Short mmCIF file of C-alpha atoms in Angstrom, two decimals:
data_model
loop_
_atom_site.label_atom_id
_atom_site.label_comp_id
_atom_site.label_asym_id
_atom_site.label_seq_id
_atom_site.Cartn_x
_atom_site.Cartn_y
_atom_site.Cartn_z
CA PRO A 1019 -2.36 -19.04 -30.20
CA THR A 1020 0.26 -20.83 -28.27
CA ARG A 1021 -0.05 -24.55 -27.94
CA SER A 1022 2.14 -24.69 -24.47
CA HIS A 1023 0.62 -26.06 -21.47
CA PHE A 1024 3.20 -23.54 -19.35
CA ASP A 1025 2.63 -20.60 -21.43
CA ALA A 1026 -0.58 -20.60 -21.97
CA PHE A 1027 -1.42 -21.14 -18.00
CA ALA A 1028 1.05 -18.30 -17.29
CA LYS A 1029 -0.55 -15.98 -19.53
CA MET A 1030 -4.31 -16.62 -17.79
CA GLU A 1031 -2.92 -16.54 -14.14
CA PHE A 1032 -1.09 -13.39 -15.31
CA ALA A 1033 -3.91 -12.16 -17.02
CA GLU A 1034 -1.94 -10.76 -19.67
CA THR A 1035 -2.84 -12.81 -22.63
CA GLY A 1036 -2.38 -10.44 -25.86
CA LEU A 1037 0.60 -8.94 -24.37
CA PRO A 1038 4.18 -9.21 -24.29
CA SER A 1039 5.61 -11.83 -21.26
CA GLY A 1040 6.51 -10.03 -18.56
CA THR A 1041 3.83 -7.01 -18.57
CA VAL A 1042 2.28 -7.72 -15.26
CA THR A 1043 4.83 -9.22 -12.69
CA ASN A 1044 1.85 -10.77 -10.16
CA GLY A 1045 -1.33 -12.73 -10.17
CA TRP A 1046 -4.39 -11.28 -11.57
CA ILE A 1047 -5.84 -12.92 -8.05
CA THR A 1048 -3.17 -11.17 -6.09
CA ARG A 1049 -4.53 -7.66 -8.01
CA PHE A 1050 -7.59 -8.11 -6.76
CA LEU A 1051 -7.19 -8.92 -3.09
CA ALA A 1052 -5.15 -5.74 -3.13
CA SER A 1053 -7.85 -3.50 -4.37
CA ARG A 1054 -10.12 -4.44 -1.79
CA SER A 1055 -9.63 -4.26 2.65
CA ALA A 1056 -9.06 -7.89 4.08
CA LEU A 1057 -11.61 -9.63 5.60
CA GLY A 1058 -8.86 -11.38 8.51
CA VAL A 1059 -5.40 -12.75 8.27
CA LEU A 1060 -6.15 -15.50 5.68
CA ARG A 1061 -7.23 -14.06 2.92
CA GLY A 1062 -6.62 -16.36 0.04
CA VAL A 1063 -6.07 -20.70 0.11
CA ALA A 1064 -4.48 -22.92 -2.35
CA LEU A 1065 -5.46 -26.50 -1.38
CA GLU A 1066 -2.63 -27.75 -3.32
CA ASP A 1067 1.23 -27.84 -2.21
CA ILE A 1068 2.32 -24.92 -3.70
CA VAL A 1069 0.58 -21.03 -3.93
CA PRO A 1070 -0.39 -20.68 -8.11
CA LEU A 1071 0.51 -18.13 -9.93
CA SER A 1072 -2.56 -16.32 -9.97
CA LEU A 1073 -1.94 -15.88 -6.08
CA SER A 1074 2.06 -14.78 -6.50
CA GLY A 1075 3.07 -11.76 -4.77
CA ALA A 1076 -0.14 -11.84 -2.59
CA ASP A 1077 0.20 -11.28 1.35
CA SER A 1078 -2.04 -13.69 3.32
CA THR A 1079 -2.17 -16.57 1.54
CA LEU A 1080 -1.00 -19.80 2.10
CA PRO A 1081 -1.17 -23.55 0.56
CA ILE A 1082 -2.89 -26.13 2.35
CA ALA A 1083 -2.48 -29.39 0.63
CA ASP A 1084 -2.79 -31.40 3.78
CA PRO A 1085 -4.79 -29.36 6.55
CA GLU A 1086 -3.19 -31.62 8.93
CA ASN A 1087 0.27 -30.31 8.64
CA PHE A 1088 -0.79 -26.99 10.07
CA LEU A 1089 -0.97 -28.54 13.21
CA PHE A 1090 1.91 -28.26 15.97
CA PRO A 1091 2.96 -32.36 16.15
CA GLY A 1092 3.56 -33.66 19.20
CA ASP A 1093 1.26 -33.05 22.67
CA PRO A 1094 -1.19 -31.09 22.17
CA ILE A 1095 -1.61 -29.33 25.54
CA SER A 1096 2.19 -28.00 25.19
CA ALA A 1097 1.26 -27.28 21.44
CA GLN A 1098 0.15 -23.47 22.60
CA GLU A 1099 2.87 -23.14 24.42
CA ARG A 1100 5.38 -24.14 21.64
CA SER A 1101 3.56 -22.16 19.37
CA ASP A 1102 4.34 -18.86 21.78
CA LEU A 1103 7.45 -19.61 22.11
CA LEU A 1104 8.26 -19.25 18.10
CA ALA A 1105 6.15 -16.12 17.92
CA GLU A 1106 8.30 -14.54 20.39
CA MET A 1107 11.09 -15.32 18.90
CA TYR A 1108 10.48 -14.50 14.99
CA ALA A 1109 8.90 -10.91 16.51
CA LEU A 1110 12.86 -10.04 17.59
CA THR A 1111 13.42 -10.61 13.50
CA PRO A 1112 13.15 -7.56 11.35
CA PRO A 1113 10.72 -7.48 7.90
CA PRO A 1114 10.02 -9.82 6.08
CA VAL A 1115 10.95 -13.00 7.15
CA GLY A 1116 9.78 -11.65 11.22
CA SER A 1117 6.43 -10.40 9.43
CA ALA A 1118 6.19 -13.28 7.45
CA ALA A 1119 6.93 -15.76 9.79
CA LEU A 1120 4.37 -14.05 12.41
CA ASP A 1121 1.26 -14.05 9.59
CA THR A 1122 1.86 -17.57 9.12
CA PHE A 1123 1.79 -18.72 12.65
CA ALA A 1124 -1.51 -16.56 12.86
CA SER A 1125 -3.02 -17.96 10.31
CA ILE A 1126 -1.96 -21.61 11.93
CA ASP A 1127 -3.62 -20.23 14.90
CA LEU A 1128 -6.71 -19.75 12.53
CA LEU A 1129 -6.70 -23.00 11.13
CA GLY A 1130 -6.14 -24.68 13.96
CA ASN A 1131 -10.02 -23.84 15.52
CA VAL A 1132 -11.09 -25.33 11.88
CA ASP A 1133 -12.32 -28.97 12.16
CA PHE A 1134 -11.45 -30.41 8.94
CA THR A 1135 -11.65 -33.77 10.35
CA GLY A 1136 -15.04 -33.35 12.22
CA TYR A 1137 -16.96 -31.70 9.12
CA VAL A 1138 -20.25 -33.31 8.18
CA PRO A 1139 -21.55 -32.33 4.73
CA ALA A 1140 -25.15 -30.61 4.76
CA ASN A 1141 -28.03 -32.00 3.15
CA GLY A 1142 -26.90 -35.71 4.04
CA VAL A 1143 -24.39 -35.29 1.13
CA GLN A 1144 -21.12 -37.78 0.35
CA TYR A 1145 -17.92 -36.26 -1.21
CA PRO A 1146 -16.67 -38.62 -3.82
CA ALA A 1147 -13.60 -40.20 -2.37
CA THR A 1148 -11.71 -38.56 -5.16
CA PRO A 1149 -8.36 -36.27 -5.09
CA LEU A 1150 -10.95 -33.32 -6.39
CA GLY A 1151 -13.54 -34.07 -4.13
CA ASN A 1152 -11.67 -34.22 -0.94
CA LYS A 1153 -10.36 -30.76 -2.15
CA LEU A 1154 -13.53 -29.03 -2.54
CA ARG A 1155 -14.74 -30.49 1.49
CA ASN A 1156 -12.09 -29.18 2.51
CA ALA A 1157 -12.60 -25.95 0.47
CA ALA A 1158 -16.79 -25.92 1.84
CA VAL A 1159 -15.18 -26.36 5.65
CA VAL A 1160 -13.34 -23.53 5.04
CA ILE A 1161 -15.97 -21.03 3.73
CA LYS A 1162 -18.40 -22.45 6.53
CA ALA A 1163 -16.08 -21.59 9.44
CA GLN A 1164 -16.00 -17.84 7.86
CA ILE A 1165 -12.41 -17.01 8.62
CA GLY A 1166 -12.07 -14.39 6.34
CA VAL A 1167 -10.67 -16.28 3.17
CA GLU A 1168 -11.81 -14.50 -0.09
CA VAL A 1169 -10.63 -16.99 -2.43
CA ILE A 1170 -10.16 -20.72 -3.00
CA THR A 1171 -7.95 -22.02 -5.37
CA ILE A 1172 -7.96 -25.96 -6.70
CA ASP A 1173 -6.42 -27.58 -9.56
CA MET A 1174 -7.23 -31.15 -11.13
CA ALA A 1175 -4.52 -32.35 -13.07
CA GLY A 1176 -4.61 -35.68 -15.98
CA TRP A 1177 -6.70 -33.46 -18.86
CA ASP A 1178 -3.71 -33.90 -21.13
CA LEU A 1179 -5.91 -36.36 -23.15
CA HIS A 1180 -3.58 -37.29 -26.06
CA ALA A 1181 -4.49 -40.78 -26.43
CA ASN A 1182 -7.61 -43.18 -25.63
CA LEU A 1183 -9.93 -40.01 -25.07
CA GLY A 1184 -12.95 -42.12 -25.65
CA PRO A 1185 -16.49 -40.93 -25.98
CA LEU A 1186 -18.26 -42.69 -23.09
CA THR A 1187 -15.29 -45.14 -20.94
CA GLY A 1188 -12.16 -43.48 -21.84
CA SER A 1189 -10.05 -40.89 -20.42
CA MET A 1190 -12.31 -37.77 -20.64
CA ALA A 1191 -15.18 -39.61 -19.56
CA ALA A 1192 -13.67 -40.36 -16.29
CA GLN A 1193 -12.61 -36.91 -15.74
CA LEU A 1194 -15.59 -35.76 -16.45
CA ASN A 1195 -17.17 -38.14 -13.73
CA GLU A 1196 -14.83 -36.51 -11.22
CA LEU A 1197 -15.30 -33.18 -12.34
CA THR A 1198 -19.01 -33.08 -12.18
CA GLY A 1199 -19.41 -35.56 -9.02
CA ALA A 1200 -17.45 -34.05 -6.85
CA ILE A 1201 -18.97 -30.44 -7.99
CA GLU A 1202 -22.80 -31.55 -7.34
CA ALA A 1203 -21.60 -32.49 -3.48
CA PHE A 1204 -20.05 -29.04 -3.18
CA TYR A 1205 -23.53 -27.63 -4.84
CA LEU A 1206 -25.78 -29.27 -2.25
CA ASP A 1207 -23.30 -28.75 0.46
CA MET A 1208 -23.31 -25.13 0.15
CA LEU A 1209 -26.90 -24.40 -0.58
CA GLY A 1210 -27.07 -22.54 2.70
CA GLN A 1211 -24.62 -20.40 1.52
CA ILE A 1212 -24.71 -20.35 -2.43
CA ASP A 1213 -25.36 -16.86 -2.17
CA ASP A 1214 -22.11 -16.27 -1.00
CA VAL A 1215 -20.33 -18.08 -3.23
CA THR A 1216 -19.42 -18.30 -6.81
CA LEU A 1217 -17.30 -21.13 -8.30
CA VAL A 1218 -15.09 -20.91 -12.01
CA VAL A 1219 -13.86 -23.63 -13.91
CA GLN A 1220 -11.25 -22.91 -16.40
CA SER A 1221 -8.34 -24.48 -18.24
CA GLU A 1222 -5.64 -22.75 -19.79
CA PHE A 1223 -6.57 -24.24 -23.43
CA GLY A 1224 -8.79 -26.55 -25.31
CA ARG A 1225 -7.94 -29.99 -27.53
CA ARG A 1226 -7.41 -29.96 -31.09
CA VAL A 1227 -10.36 -30.90 -33.72
CA GLN A 1228 -9.11 -33.42 -35.45
CA GLN A 1229 -8.30 -36.40 -33.62
CA ASN A 1230 -4.65 -37.50 -33.81
CA SER A 1231 -3.21 -41.51 -34.62
CA SER A 1232 -3.89 -42.58 -31.22
CA THR A 1233 -7.68 -41.88 -30.12
CA GLY A 1234 -6.71 -38.47 -28.45
CA LEU A 1235 -6.47 -34.80 -28.98
CA ASP A 1236 -3.60 -32.31 -28.68
CA HIS A 1237 -3.30 -29.06 -27.37
CA GLY A 1238 -5.69 -26.68 -28.84
CA HIS A 1239 -7.33 -23.27 -28.65
CA GLY A 1240 -10.86 -22.57 -28.05
CA ASN A 1241 -12.19 -23.86 -24.76
CA ALA A 1242 -15.34 -23.96 -22.35
CA MET A 1243 -15.87 -22.23 -18.81
CA LEU A 1244 -18.27 -23.60 -16.18
CA VAL A 1245 -19.70 -21.14 -13.60
CA LEU A 1246 -21.96 -21.88 -10.45
CA GLY A 1247 -22.97 -19.32 -7.46
CA GLY A 1248 -26.50 -17.98 -6.20
CA SER A 1249 -25.14 -14.52 -8.13
CA VAL A 1250 -25.21 -17.03 -11.20
CA ALA A 1251 -27.59 -16.12 -14.01
CA GLY A 1252 -27.44 -20.25 -14.73
CA GLY A 1253 -28.95 -22.65 -16.61
CA GLN A 1254 -27.26 -21.30 -19.80
CA VAL A 1255 -25.02 -21.58 -22.24
CA LEU A 1256 -23.28 -17.89 -23.31
CA GLY A 1257 -21.39 -17.35 -26.53
CA SER A 1258 -21.64 -17.62 -29.93
CA TRP A 1259 -20.52 -20.72 -31.46
CA PRO A 1260 -17.93 -20.37 -34.09
CA GLY A 1261 -18.40 -23.46 -35.98
CA LEU A 1262 -16.25 -26.48 -37.23
CA ALA A 1263 -16.05 -25.92 -41.02
CA PRO A 1264 -12.60 -25.50 -42.08
CA SER A 1265 -12.93 -21.81 -42.61
CA GLN A 1266 -13.90 -21.38 -39.11
CA LEU A 1267 -11.38 -22.90 -37.69
CA ASP A 1268 -7.75 -20.91 -36.11
CA ASP A 1269 -5.41 -22.92 -37.46
CA GLY A 1270 -7.02 -25.67 -36.85
CA ASP A 1271 -8.49 -25.22 -33.82
CA LEU A 1272 -11.85 -24.15 -32.71
CA ALA A 1273 -11.57 -20.68 -32.60
CA ILE A 1274 -12.30 -18.61 -29.13
CA THR A 1275 -15.44 -15.90 -29.11
CA THR A 1276 -15.27 -14.89 -25.48
CA ASP A 1277 -12.52 -13.78 -24.12
CA TYR A 1278 -11.73 -15.64 -19.96
CA ARG A 1279 -11.25 -11.81 -18.59
CA ASP A 1280 -14.83 -10.93 -19.60
CA VAL A 1281 -16.15 -13.85 -17.16
CA LEU A 1282 -13.99 -13.52 -14.66
CA GLY A 1283 -14.03 -9.64 -15.00
CA GLU A 1284 -18.21 -9.64 -14.28
CA ILE A 1285 -18.21 -11.75 -11.55
CA LEU A 1286 -15.70 -9.24 -9.39
CA ALA A 1287 -18.16 -6.67 -10.72
CA GLY A 1288 -21.25 -8.75 -9.52
CA HIS A 1289 -20.10 -10.67 -7.04
CA PHE A 1290 -17.61 -8.51 -4.98
CA GLY A 1291 -18.83 -5.08 -6.05
CA VAL A 1292 -15.50 -4.25 -8.10
CA GLY A 1293 -15.36 -0.99 -9.99
CA ALA A 1294 -14.04 -0.50 -13.43
CA SER A 1295 -10.97 1.09 -12.32
CA ASP A 1296 -9.65 -1.33 -10.14
CA LEU A 1297 -10.86 -3.76 -12.70
CA ALA A 1298 -8.56 -1.90 -15.29
CA VAL A 1299 -5.64 -3.01 -12.86
CA ILE A 1300 -6.64 -6.69 -12.41
CA PHE A 1301 -6.84 -7.01 -16.03
CA PRO A 1302 -4.49 -4.67 -17.70
CA GLN A 1303 -5.03 -3.27 -21.27
CA HIS A 1304 -8.61 -5.29 -21.48
CA THR A 1305 -11.83 -3.50 -22.76
CA PHE A 1306 -14.43 -5.47 -21.30
CA SER A 1307 -17.58 -6.47 -22.93
CA PRO A 1308 -20.67 -8.10 -20.46
CA VAL A 1309 -21.21 -11.93 -21.05
CA GLY A 1310 -24.66 -11.94 -19.00
CA VAL A 1311 -22.93 -14.35 -16.69
CA THR A 1312 -24.39 -12.64 -12.98
CA VAL A 1313 -27.78 -12.09 -12.29
#
């Protein structure tokens, strides 16, 4: 197993784990979107400053770290006129620049009709005032706006816990509190649309079994995934436990018993209806083994 954040992250985002680097050149979500007919001009959203590798090469996708960045500055009365003038200018520009610009203007017009500021969550939910809480709130806004977005990606940093991990009050506890508090708010807010939503939490690798000298854990191997949604067979812990005896470890790390591609592939098949031939393109050279994550 690799213990490099960058290598492991790229392998998972491209879904080329176990394959030589460079075997695939676009993200697995990009290949998923290419297997389906578009529902709108904006298909994928990254609630970040940049689009992740999983969406690399995809059309009709945008990074949206701050929704207000997609509002035309200045007098709102003249905003549409200025937008139209710019669109007319780029309409005369040959592709790919012209077509990319027109797609961007179409997305801006679409997002301009989405009320991020005045959004009131359902069921009296109050999202935590945390980075992840704000991102999941914006995700709920986009989903409920029904503007054709099929995939939303969100990053949560701060898990590189080499020191002061702490069992109950340390860095890990703080991270988990932010994660679970934001997910709980999102779930309660989305109850009315939960059959249309599947949320997946995953990381590029886990932590080592043995604590280091800084009361932390260095880069490891095996990890856990969390899945939530209306099509999820919830309330279960799936997979086999490999054990923590020295002979059961993988080079000193928790061994992996479930391939993340099996989880993602089952969600794509169960929630989106993706067929076997398309799954073979989305996750190349991978033989699927059912996990039981979807109903």
